[in-house]
Coordinates of C-alpha atoms in Angstrom, one line a residue:
Chain A
M1 CA 0.0 0.0 0.0
A2 CA 1.5 3.3 -1.0
I3 CA 0.7 6.6 0.5
D4 CA 0.2 9.6 -1.9
R5 CA 0.5 13.3 -1.4
E6 CA -3.2 13.7 -0.7
Q7 CA -3.2 11.0 2.0
L8 CA 0.0 12.4 3.5
L9 CA -1.7 15.8 3.9
H10 CA -4.8 14.2 5.4
V11 CA -2.7 12.2 8.0
A12 CA -0.7 15.3 8.8
H13 CA -3.9 17.2 9.5
L14 CA -5.1 14.3 11.7
A15 CA -1.8 14.6 13.6
R16 CA -2.0 18.4 13.7
L17 CA 1.3 18.8 12.0
E18 CA 1.9 21.6 9.6
L19 CA 4.6 20.1 7.4
R20 CA 6.7 22.3 5.2
E21 CA 7.0 21.5 1.5
D22 CA 10.6 20.2 1.9
E23 CA 9.4 17.9 4.8
L24 CA 6.5 16.6 2.7
E25 CA 8.9 15.6 -0.1
R26 CA 11.3 13.8 2.2
L27 CA 8.5 12.2 4.3
E28 CA 6.6 10.8 1.2
G29 CA 9.5 8.6 0.3
Q30 CA 10.5 7.6 3.8
L31 CA 7.0 6.8 4.9
N32 CA 6.5 4.6 1.8
D33 CA 9.7 2.7 2.6
I34 CA 8.6 2.3 6.2
L35 CA 5.1 1.2 5.4
H36 CA 6.4 -1.2 2.8
A37 CA 8.7 -2.8 5.5
V38 CA 6.0 -3.0 8.2
S39 CA 3.4 -4.4 5.8
K40 CA 5.2 -7.6 6.2
V41 CA 2.9 -8.3 9.1
S42 CA 0.1 -9.1 6.6
E43 CA 2.0 -12.2 5.4
L44 CA 0.8 -14.2 8.4
D45 CA -2.7 -15.6 8.5
L46 CA -3.8 -14.8 12.0
A47 CA -7.6 -14.9 11.8
D48 CA -7.8 -17.1 14.9
V49 CA -5.1 -15.4 17.0
P50 CA -6.3 -12.9 19.6
P51 CA -4.6 -9.5 19.8
T52 CA -2.2 -8.6 22.6
S53 CA -2.5 -5.0 23.7
H54 CA -0.4 -5.4 26.7
P55 CA 2.3 -7.9 28.0
H56 CA 0.4 -8.7 31.2
D57 CA -3.1 -10.2 31.5
V58 CA -4.2 -7.0 33.1
V59 CA -7.6 -6.5 34.8
N60 CA -9.0 -3.2 35.6
V61 CA -7.6 -1.6 38.7
W62 CA -10.0 0.8 40.4
D63 CA -9.2 3.4 43.0
E64 CA -11.5 4.4 45.7
D65 CA -13.2 7.7 44.8
E66 CA -11.7 9.7 47.6
P67 CA -10.4 13.2 47.6
R68 CA -6.7 13.5 48.1
P69 CA -4.0 16.2 47.7
C70 CA -3.2 17.2 44.1
L71 CA -1.3 19.9 42.3
S72 CA -2.2 23.4 43.1
A73 CA -3.4 25.7 40.3
D74 CA -0.1 27.6 40.4
D75 CA 1.9 24.3 40.1
A76 CA -0.3 23.1 37.2
L77 CA 0.1 26.5 35.5
A78 CA 3.8 26.8 36.3
N79 CA 4.9 25.7 32.8
A80 CA 2.1 27.4 30.8
P81 CA 3.3 29.3 27.7
E82 CA 0.6 31.9 28.5
R83 CA -1.7 32.2 31.5
E84 CA -4.6 34.4 32.5
G85 CA -5.7 34.1 36.1
D86 CA -6.1 30.4 36.8
F87 CA -6.5 29.5 33.1
F88 CA -4.2 28.5 30.2
K89 CA -4.5 31.2 27.6
V90 CA -4.6 30.2 23.9
P91 CA -5.2 32.1 20.7
P92 CA -8.9 32.3 19.6
G93 CA -10.9 30.0 17.4
G94 CA -9.9 27.8 14.5
A95 CA -9.6 24.5 16.3
A96 CA -11.0 21.6 14.3
Chain B
M1 CA 42.2 10.0 44.7
I2 CA 38.9 8.6 43.5
D3 CA 39.1 6.8 40.1
T4 CA 35.6 7.4 38.8
L5 CA 36.4 5.3 35.7
R6 CA 36.7 2.2 37.8
L7 CA 34.7 2.9 41.0
T8 CA 31.6 0.7 41.2
A9 CA 28.5 1.8 43.2
E10 CA 29.1 -1.1 45.5
E11 CA 32.6 0.0 46.3
A12 CA 31.5 3.7 46.6
K13 CA 28.9 2.6 49.2
R14 CA 31.6 0.7 51.1
L15 CA 33.9 3.8 51.1
L16 CA 31.0 6.0 52.2
D17 CA 29.8 3.7 54.9
S18 CA 33.3 3.3 56.3
R19 CA 33.8 7.1 56.1
E20 CA 37.0 6.7 54.0
I21 CA 35.5 9.3 51.7
S22 CA 32.8 11.9 52.3
G23 CA 29.7 12.3 50.2
A24 CA 30.8 15.7 49.1
E25 CA 34.2 14.4 48.0
L26 CA 32.5 11.7 46.0
F27 CA 30.1 14.0 44.3
A28 CA 32.9 16.5 43.5
A29 CA 35.0 13.7 42.0
Y30 CA 32.3 13.0 39.4
R31 CA 31.8 16.7 38.8
A32 CA 35.6 17.0 38.1
A33 CA 35.4 14.0 35.7
I34 CA 32.4 15.7 34.0
D35 CA 34.4 19.0 33.7
E36 CA 37.3 17.0 32.2
R37 CA 35.5 14.8 29.7
D38 CA 31.9 15.9 29.0
E39 CA 32.9 18.5 26.5
E40 CA 34.0 15.7 24.3
L41 CA 31.4 13.1 25.2
H42 CA 28.3 15.3 25.7
C43 CA 26.5 12.9 28.0
Y44 CA 24.7 15.5 30.1
L45 CA 22.0 18.0 29.1
H46 CA 21.7 19.4 32.6
L47 CA 24.0 19.3 35.7
C48 CA 22.8 19.4 39.3
D49 CA 24.5 20.8 42.3
D50 CA 25.3 18.5 45.2
P51 CA 22.1 18.3 47.3
G52 CA 24.2 17.2 50.3
G53 CA 24.1 13.9 52.2
D54 CA 26.2 10.8 51.7
G55 CA 24.3 8.8 49.2
I56 CA 25.8 7.5 45.9
P57 CA 25.5 9.9 42.9
I58 CA 23.4 8.8 39.9
A59 CA 22.7 10.1 36.4
L60 CA 19.2 10.1 34.9
K61 CA 18.1 9.8 31.3
D62 CA 16.3 13.0 30.5
V63 CA 12.9 11.3 29.9
I64 CA 12.7 10.8 33.7
G65 CA 10.7 13.6 35.4
T66 CA 12.5 15.4 38.1
K67 CA 10.9 18.1 40.3
G68 CA 12.6 21.4 39.9
I69 CA 15.1 20.0 37.4
P70 CA 14.6 20.6 33.6
T71 CA 13.3 17.5 31.7
T72 CA 13.5 17.8 27.9
A73 CA 13.3 14.2 26.5
G74 CA 15.9 15.5 24.1
S75 CA 13.3 17.6 22.4
K76 CA 13.0 21.3 21.6
I77 CA 9.3 21.0 22.3
L78 CA 10.1 20.5 26.0
E79 CA 13.0 22.9 26.2
G80 CA 12.6 24.9 29.4
Y81 CA 10.1 22.5 30.9
V82 CA 10.6 22.0 34.6
P83 CA 8.4 19.3 36.2
V84 CA 6.5 20.3 39.4
Y85 CA 6.6 16.7 40.7
D86 CA 9.0 13.8 40.9
S87 CA 8.6 10.5 39.0
T88 CA 8.1 7.5 41.3
V89 CA 11.6 6.1 40.4
V90 CA 13.1 9.4 41.5
E91 CA 11.2 9.4 44.8
R92 CA 12.6 5.9 45.4
L93 CA 16.2 6.9 44.6
K94 CA 15.8 9.9 46.9
S95 CA 14.4 7.8 49.7
H96 CA 17.6 5.7 49.4
G97 CA 19.7 8.9 49.7
L98 CA 20.9 8.8 46.1
R99 CA 22.0 12.2 44.7
I100 CA 21.2 13.3 41.1
L101 CA 24.3 14.3 39.2
G102 CA 22.3 15.5 36.2
K103 CA 20.1 14.6 33.2
T104 CA 21.6 12.6 30.4
N105 CA 21.2 13.0 26.6
T106 CA 18.7 10.9 24.6
D107 CA 17.3 10.6 21.1
E108 CA 14.3 12.9 21.0
F109 CA 11.5 11.2 22.9
A110 CA 13.7 8.1 23.2
M111 CA 13.2 7.5 19.4
G112 CA 16.5 6.3 18.0
S113 CA 19.6 4.1 18.3
S114 CA 22.4 6.6 18.4
T115 CA 21.4 9.8 20.3
E116 CA 21.8 11.6 16.9
N117 CA 18.1 12.4 17.0
S118 CA 18.6 14.6 20.2
A119 CA 17.6 18.2 19.5
F120 CA 20.7 19.1 21.6
G121 CA 23.4 17.3 19.6
P122 CA 24.7 13.7 19.8
S123 CA 26.7 12.1 22.6
H124 CA 29.9 10.3 21.8
N125 CA 31.2 6.9 22.6
P126 CA 33.9 6.9 25.3
W127 CA 35.8 4.1 23.4
D128 CA 36.0 6.2 20.2
P129 CA 34.4 9.6 20.2
S130 CA 34.0 9.5 16.4
R131 CA 31.4 6.7 17.0
V132 CA 27.9 6.7 18.5
P133 CA 27.2 5.5 22.1
G134 CA 24.0 3.8 20.9
G135 CA 20.6 5.0 21.8
S136 CA 18.3 6.2 22.8
G137 CA 19.9 6.1 26.2
G138 CA 23.4 6.9 24.9
G139 CA 24.0 9.7 27.4
S140 CA 23.5 7.4 30.4
A141 CA 25.5 4.6 28.9
A142 CA 28.4 6.8 27.9
A143 CA 28.3 8.6 31.3
V144 CA 28.8 5.2 33.1
T145 CA 31.6 4.0 30.9
G146 CA 33.3 7.4 30.7
G147 CA 33.4 7.6 34.5
L148 CA 31.0 10.5 34.6
A149 CA 28.5 8.6 36.8
P150 CA 28.8 5.4 38.9
W151 CA 25.5 4.2 37.6
A152 CA 22.4 5.6 35.8
L153 CA 18.8 5.1 34.9
G154 CA 17.7 4.6 31.3
S155 CA 14.4 3.7 29.6
D156 CA 13.8 1.0 27.1
T157 CA 11.0 0.7 24.6
G158 CA 12.7 -1.5 21.9
G159 CA 16.3 -1.6 23.0
S160 CA 17.2 1.8 24.4
I161 CA 18.9 0.5 27.5
K162 CA 20.5 -2.7 26.2
Q163 CA 21.8 -1.5 22.9
P164 CA 23.7 1.5 24.3
S165 CA 25.1 -0.6 27.1
A166 CA 26.3 -3.1 24.4
L167 CA 28.0 -0.3 22.4
C168 CA 29.6 1.3 25.4
G169 CA 30.6 -1.9 27.2
N170 CA 28.6 -1.8 30.4
V171 CA 25.7 -3.7 32.0
G172 CA 22.1 -2.6 31.3
L173 CA 18.8 -4.2 32.3
R174 CA 15.5 -3.8 30.6
P175 CA 13.3 -5.1 33.4
T176 CA 10.1 -7.2 33.0
Y177 CA 7.3 -4.9 31.8
G178 CA 5.3 -3.8 34.8
T179 CA 8.0 -4.1 37.5
V180 CA 9.1 -0.5 37.4
S181 CA 6.7 2.5 37.6
R182 CA 6.3 4.7 34.6
Y183 CA 4.7 7.5 36.7
G184 CA 6.4 10.7 35.8
I185 CA 8.3 9.3 32.8
V186 CA 7.9 11.0 29.4
A187 CA 5.8 8.5 27.5
F188 CA 6.8 7.1 24.2
A189 CA 5.0 3.7 23.7
S190 CA 3.2 2.9 27.0
S191 CA 2.8 -0.9 26.5
L192 CA 6.5 -1.2 25.9
D193 CA 8.3 1.6 27.9
Q194 CA 10.3 0.4 31.0
V195 CA 12.8 2.3 33.1
G196 CA 15.9 0.3 34.1
P197 CA 19.4 0.5 35.5
V198 CA 22.8 1.0 33.7
A199 CA 25.9 0.1 35.7
K200 CA 29.5 -1.1 35.6
T201 CA 28.8 -4.5 37.1
V202 CA 25.9 -7.0 37.2
R203 CA 25.8 -6.7 41.0
D204 CA 25.4 -2.9 40.8
C205 CA 22.7 -3.3 38.2
A206 CA 20.8 -5.8 40.4
Y207 CA 21.1 -3.5 43.4
L208 CA 19.8 -0.5 41.5
Y209 CA 16.9 -2.6 40.1
S210 CA 16.0 -3.6 43.7
I211 CA 15.6 0.1 44.6
I212 CA 13.4 1.1 41.7
A213 CA 11.2 -2.1 41.2
G214 CA 7.8 -2.8 42.7
R215 CA 4.2 -1.9 42.7
D216 CA 3.2 1.8 42.4
D217 CA -0.4 2.8 43.0
R218 CA 0.1 5.7 40.5
D219 CA 0.9 3.3 37.6
T220 CA -1.8 0.6 37.5
T221 CA 0.3 -1.5 35.1
T222 CA 2.9 -2.2 37.9
V223 CA 3.0 -5.4 40.0
E224 CA 4.9 -6.4 43.1
L225 CA 7.9 -8.6 42.4
P226 CA 7.0 -12.3 43.0
Q227 CA 10.5 -12.8 44.5
P228 CA 12.9 -10.3 46.0
V229 CA 16.0 -9.3 44.0
E230 CA 19.0 -11.5 44.8
L231 CA 22.4 -9.9 44.5
P232 CA 24.4 -12.6 42.5
E233 CA 27.2 -14.4 44.3
A234 CA 27.7 -17.7 42.6
T235 CA 30.5 -18.1 40.0
D236 CA 29.2 -21.3 38.6
L237 CA 26.1 -22.0 36.5
K238 CA 25.2 -25.5 37.5
G239 CA 21.6 -26.4 37.0
L240 CA 20.9 -23.5 34.6
R241 CA 19.6 -24.1 31.1
V242 CA 20.5 -21.6 28.4
G243 CA 19.0 -21.6 25.0
V244 CA 20.7 -20.2 21.9
P245 CA 18.0 -19.1 19.5
K246 CA 19.4 -19.8 16.0
E247 CA 17.7 -16.8 14.3
L248 CA 18.9 -14.3 16.9
N249 CA 22.5 -15.5 16.5
E250 CA 22.5 -15.9 12.8
A251 CA 20.5 -12.8 11.7
E252 CA 21.6 -11.0 8.6
G253 CA 23.9 -8.1 9.4
I254 CA 25.6 -9.6 12.5
E255 CA 29.3 -8.7 12.2
P256 CA 31.7 -11.7 12.3
G257 CA 33.6 -10.1 15.2
V258 CA 30.4 -9.9 17.2
T259 CA 29.5 -13.5 16.5
A260 CA 33.0 -14.6 17.5
A261 CA 32.9 -12.9 20.9
V262 CA 29.4 -14.1 21.6
Q263 CA 30.2 -17.7 20.6
A264 CA 33.2 -17.6 22.9
A265 CA 31.0 -16.4 25.7
I266 CA 28.5 -19.2 25.0
A267 CA 31.4 -21.7 25.3
R268 CA 32.2 -20.1 28.7
L269 CA 28.6 -20.6 29.9
E270 CA 29.1 -24.3 29.2
E271 CA 32.4 -24.4 31.0
L272 CA 30.7 -22.7 34.0
G273 CA 28.3 -25.6 34.2
A274 CA 25.2 -24.3 32.3
E275 CA 23.4 -26.7 29.9
V276 CA 23.4 -25.0 26.5
G277 CA 21.0 -26.0 23.7
E278 CA 20.0 -24.6 20.4
C279 CA 16.4 -23.4 19.9
S280 CA 14.4 -21.3 17.4
L281 CA 12.6 -17.9 17.5
S282 CA 11.9 -17.8 13.8
L283 CA 8.6 -15.9 13.8
S284 CA 9.7 -13.4 16.5
V285 CA 12.9 -12.5 14.7
E286 CA 11.3 -12.3 11.2
Y287 CA 8.2 -10.3 12.3
G288 CA 9.4 -8.5 15.4
M289 CA 10.7 -5.4 13.6
P290 CA 7.6 -4.8 11.5
C291 CA 5.4 -5.5 14.5
Y292 CA 7.3 -3.0 16.7
Y293 CA 7.4 -0.3 14.0
L294 CA 3.6 -0.4 13.9
I295 CA 2.8 -0.7 17.6
A296 CA 5.4 1.7 18.9
P297 CA 4.6 4.6 16.4
A298 CA 0.8 4.0 17.0
E299 CA 1.2 4.5 20.7
A300 CA 3.7 7.3 20.2
S301 CA 1.3 9.2 17.9
S302 CA -1.3 9.1 20.7
N303 CA 1.1 9.9 23.5
L304 CA 2.7 12.8 21.7
A305 CA -0.7 14.4 21.0
R306 CA -0.4 16.2 24.3
Y307 CA 2.4 18.5 23.0
D308 CA 0.1 21.1 21.6
G309 CA 1.6 24.3 23.0
V310 CA -1.3 24.9 25.5
R311 CA -0.1 23.7 28.9
Y312 CA 3.7 23.4 28.9
G313 CA 6.6 23.3 26.5
Y314 CA 7.2 25.2 23.3
R315 CA 4.5 27.3 21.7
A316 CA 4.8 28.8 18.2
A317 CA 3.5 32.3 17.5
A318 CA 0.2 32.2 15.7
A319 CA -3.0 34.3 15.4
E320 CA -5.5 31.4 15.8
R321 CA -5.6 28.2 17.6
L322 CA -5.4 25.4 15.0
E323 CA -2.5 27.2 13.4
M324 CA -0.9 27.4 16.8
Y325 CA -1.2 23.6 17.3
E326 CA 0.1 22.7 13.9
R327 CA 3.0 25.2 13.9
T328 CA 4.0 24.4 17.4
R329 CA 4.3 20.7 16.6
D330 CA 6.0 21.3 13.3
E331 CA 8.6 23.6 14.8
G332 CA 8.9 21.7 18.1
F333 CA 9.3 18.1 17.0
G334 CA 12.4 16.9 15.1
D335 CA 12.3 14.5 12.1
E336 CA 12.1 11.2 13.9
P337 CA 9.1 12.0 16.1
K338 CA 7.3 13.4 13.1
R339 CA 8.0 10.2 11.1
R340 CA 6.6 8.1 13.9
I341 CA 3.6 10.3 14.5
M342 CA 2.8 10.1 10.8
V343 CA 3.3 6.3 10.6
G344 CA 1.3 5.8 13.8
T345 CA -1.5 8.1 12.9
Y346 CA -1.8 6.4 9.5
A347 CA -1.8 2.9 11.1
L348 CA -4.6 3.9 13.4
S349 CA -6.7 5.8 10.9
A350 CA -10.0 4.6 9.5
G351 CA -9.6 2.0 6.8
Y352 CA -6.1 1.0 7.9
Y353 CA -6.5 0.1 11.5
D354 CA -7.3 -3.6 11.1
A355 CA -4.6 -4.2 8.5
Y356 CA -1.8 -2.5 10.3
Y357 CA -2.4 -1.9 14.1
G358 CA -4.8 -4.8 14.6
Q359 CA -2.7 -7.3 12.7
A360 CA 0.5 -6.1 14.6
Q361 CA -1.3 -6.8 17.9
K362 CA -2.0 -10.4 16.7
V363 CA 1.7 -10.8 15.6
R364 CA 2.6 -9.6 19.2
T365 CA 0.6 -12.6 20.5
V366 CA 2.6 -14.9 18.2
I367 CA 5.9 -13.5 19.5
K368 CA 4.8 -13.8 23.1
R369 CA 3.7 -17.4 22.6
E370 CA 6.9 -18.3 20.8
H371 CA 9.0 -17.0 23.7
D372 CA 6.8 -18.5 26.4
A373 CA 7.2 -22.0 24.8
L374 CA 11.0 -21.7 25.0
F375 CA 10.9 -20.9 28.7
E376 CA 9.4 -24.3 29.4
T377 CA 12.8 -25.6 28.5
F378 CA 15.3 -22.8 29.2
D379 CA 16.0 -20.4 32.1
A380 CA 17.5 -17.8 29.7
L381 CA 18.2 -17.2 26.0
V382 CA 21.5 -15.8 24.7
S383 CA 22.5 -13.8 21.6
P384 CA 24.3 -10.7 20.6
T385 CA 22.6 -7.5 21.8
S386 CA 23.5 -5.4 18.8
P387 CA 24.4 -6.9 15.4
T388 CA 27.3 -4.5 15.2
V389 CA 29.8 -2.7 17.4
A390 CA 29.5 1.1 17.8
F391 CA 29.1 2.7 14.3
P392 CA 30.5 6.1 13.2
L393 CA 28.4 9.2 13.7
G394 CA 26.4 10.0 10.6
A395 CA 26.6 6.4 9.2
R396 CA 22.8 5.7 9.5
T397 CA 21.2 9.2 9.9
D398 CA 20.1 9.4 6.2
D399 CA 18.3 6.1 6.2
P400 CA 15.6 5.6 8.9
L401 CA 15.2 1.9 8.1
A402 CA 19.0 1.2 8.5
M403 CA 18.8 2.9 11.9
Y404 CA 15.8 0.8 12.9
L405 CA 17.8 -2.4 12.2
S406 CA 20.1 -1.5 15.0
D407 CA 17.5 -3.0 17.3
V408 CA 16.6 -6.1 15.4
L409 CA 17.9 -8.4 18.1
T410 CA 16.5 -6.5 21.1
I411 CA 13.0 -5.9 19.8
P412 CA 11.4 -9.4 19.9
S413 CA 11.7 -9.9 23.7
C414 CA 10.5 -6.3 24.3
M415 CA 7.4 -7.1 22.4
A416 CA 6.8 -10.1 24.7
G417 CA 7.4 -7.9 27.8
L418 CA 10.4 -9.9 28.9
P419 CA 13.5 -8.9 30.8
G420 CA 16.8 -8.6 29.0
L421 CA 20.3 -8.0 30.4
N422 CA 23.3 -6.7 28.4
V423 CA 26.7 -8.0 29.6
P424 CA 30.0 -7.0 27.9
C425 CA 31.6 -10.2 26.5
G426 CA 34.7 -9.0 24.6
L427 CA 36.0 -6.6 21.9
S428 CA 35.8 -6.6 18.2
E429 CA 37.9 -4.0 16.2
G430 CA 38.8 -2.6 19.6
L431 CA 35.1 -1.9 20.5
P432 CA 32.9 -3.6 23.0
V433 CA 30.6 -6.5 22.1
G434 CA 27.5 -7.0 24.2
L435 CA 25.8 -10.3 25.0
Q436 CA 22.0 -10.3 25.5
L437 CA 20.4 -12.5 28.1
V438 CA 16.6 -12.8 27.9
G439 CA 14.6 -14.4 30.6
P440 CA 11.0 -15.3 31.3
Q441 CA 8.6 -12.8 33.0
F442 CA 10.1 -11.9 36.4
G443 CA 13.2 -14.0 35.5
E444 CA 15.7 -11.2 36.5
N445 CA 17.4 -13.2 39.2
A446 CA 18.6 -15.9 36.8
L447 CA 19.8 -13.2 34.4
F448 CA 21.8 -11.6 37.2
R449 CA 23.3 -14.9 38.2
I450 CA 24.3 -15.8 34.7
G451 CA 25.6 -12.3 33.9
H452 CA 27.6 -12.2 37.1
A453 CA 29.3 -15.6 36.6
L454 CA 30.1 -14.7 33.0
E455 CA 31.4 -11.2 34.0
R456 CA 33.8 -12.9 36.5
A457 CA 34.9 -15.6 34.0
I458 CA 35.5 -13.1 31.1
G459 CA 37.2 -10.4 33.2
F460 CA 36.2 -7.7 30.7
D461 CA 38.0 -4.4 31.4
P462 CA 35.1 -1.8 31.3
V463 CA 37.5 1.2 31.0
P464 CA 38.1 2.2 27.4
E465 CA 41.7 1.7 26.3
R466 CA 42.2 5.3 25.4
L467 CA 41.2 6.4 29.0
R468 CA 43.3 3.8 30.9

């Protein structure tokens, strides 16, 4: 399966990456090489094999729903690029 | 005079306990070594002042969150980020009195096999600074071998502890998945990431593992160790069964000098009393790489979605929000994270999910089953850790797939969640060769025992010839 320029731009948008033209050119070839290599997984007929999402047989682990100490607003905002009061400040609109 | 090139953590502890040296003298000795050699090796991204006390100093890979100490994961997108809390492993180190020397270099978001993907420039191999130290944890590995830290922590997703340890000639453990907390660690691929120790000796490695391992309520994938860590003492291997997977030892691209050193070490294992037998991991070796390079990028594309310029890290200037997200991520991420985000997003996208990600998860089951079957017969599996010795800087940077092949021998057991130990076993072309020991889940104690006996029998000198 090869990825063309249109798909590349679609995937970049899904990943919220604004790629420059020179990056798109480089990535198109590299991604096709990588996808060709990883497509090898389709050689195996695994219709009856269950998927493994995790190395352990994990079961859900639930916490008691009890209040406990957490980060203060100031700590949580300490690394904010921009802050207004107790909020992270971002440019307006446009989010898809 | 403290010789940081040779001092083990065990010996440092003895000197501190008997008050032959002070904590301040020991810390200062490492800082002096860093002043002398880190300009050339570039192991550290950030240095810390001595916090006082008489614990053993330690270096931390810069994906490990440290309260009040910058944590960049080797990325421009996290430049200037200072965590407001400690990761669980750091809390455990501090509760044992360990003192942080600094944060070590890594490929960006631990994605790479040479540290050349670091946004802050590569580290260099102490055996030959024109060569890479391996990666992604090349800074930690080079620091331990270069005498710039007695021991260190790394993190391993597909080989980022074991492979740099092999290329630098020291001991590195990728622990069983779930034995070390990931709380406070910069996430790459959550079903694979494990923090682990890098040290000069197997005993130091085991001791550091005993400090960091165990259940953490803040990481629900962690478990309590079924048996406590045993510091290895025995110098024989009677009663242990070691398998030699044919495909891991005969894979294309393994250098003859690497094979020779590993074969000699396998003969030693037999002399020490181990039962050695050939076995097969054909599917795991053939399909491990493609499986890994779907699952790890898929998880990475999800984990790295958080870097959006809103709450922390780099933000690009933009008039509106979508533009801010997209530009921040384009300017903040380097080439390798972008490649993996793109591959992962594609593999998870509508129409491709089943063929790529879903199929890779099934291959993962096959790999796990193939390993599990071997551990009905063997206590450990042995092979080279890296197909090659340390390669020259720049040799693989233009070809992502060639770089990915650096981890072809470490990836299969990572996919199965199994522990792996690198032990130096000799030299080829004057550079260290690493031997990989893989065990069953929670099989670390057997790996330590085999590694320790082998280390004693081989007598590998961990100090690079040019620094002796």
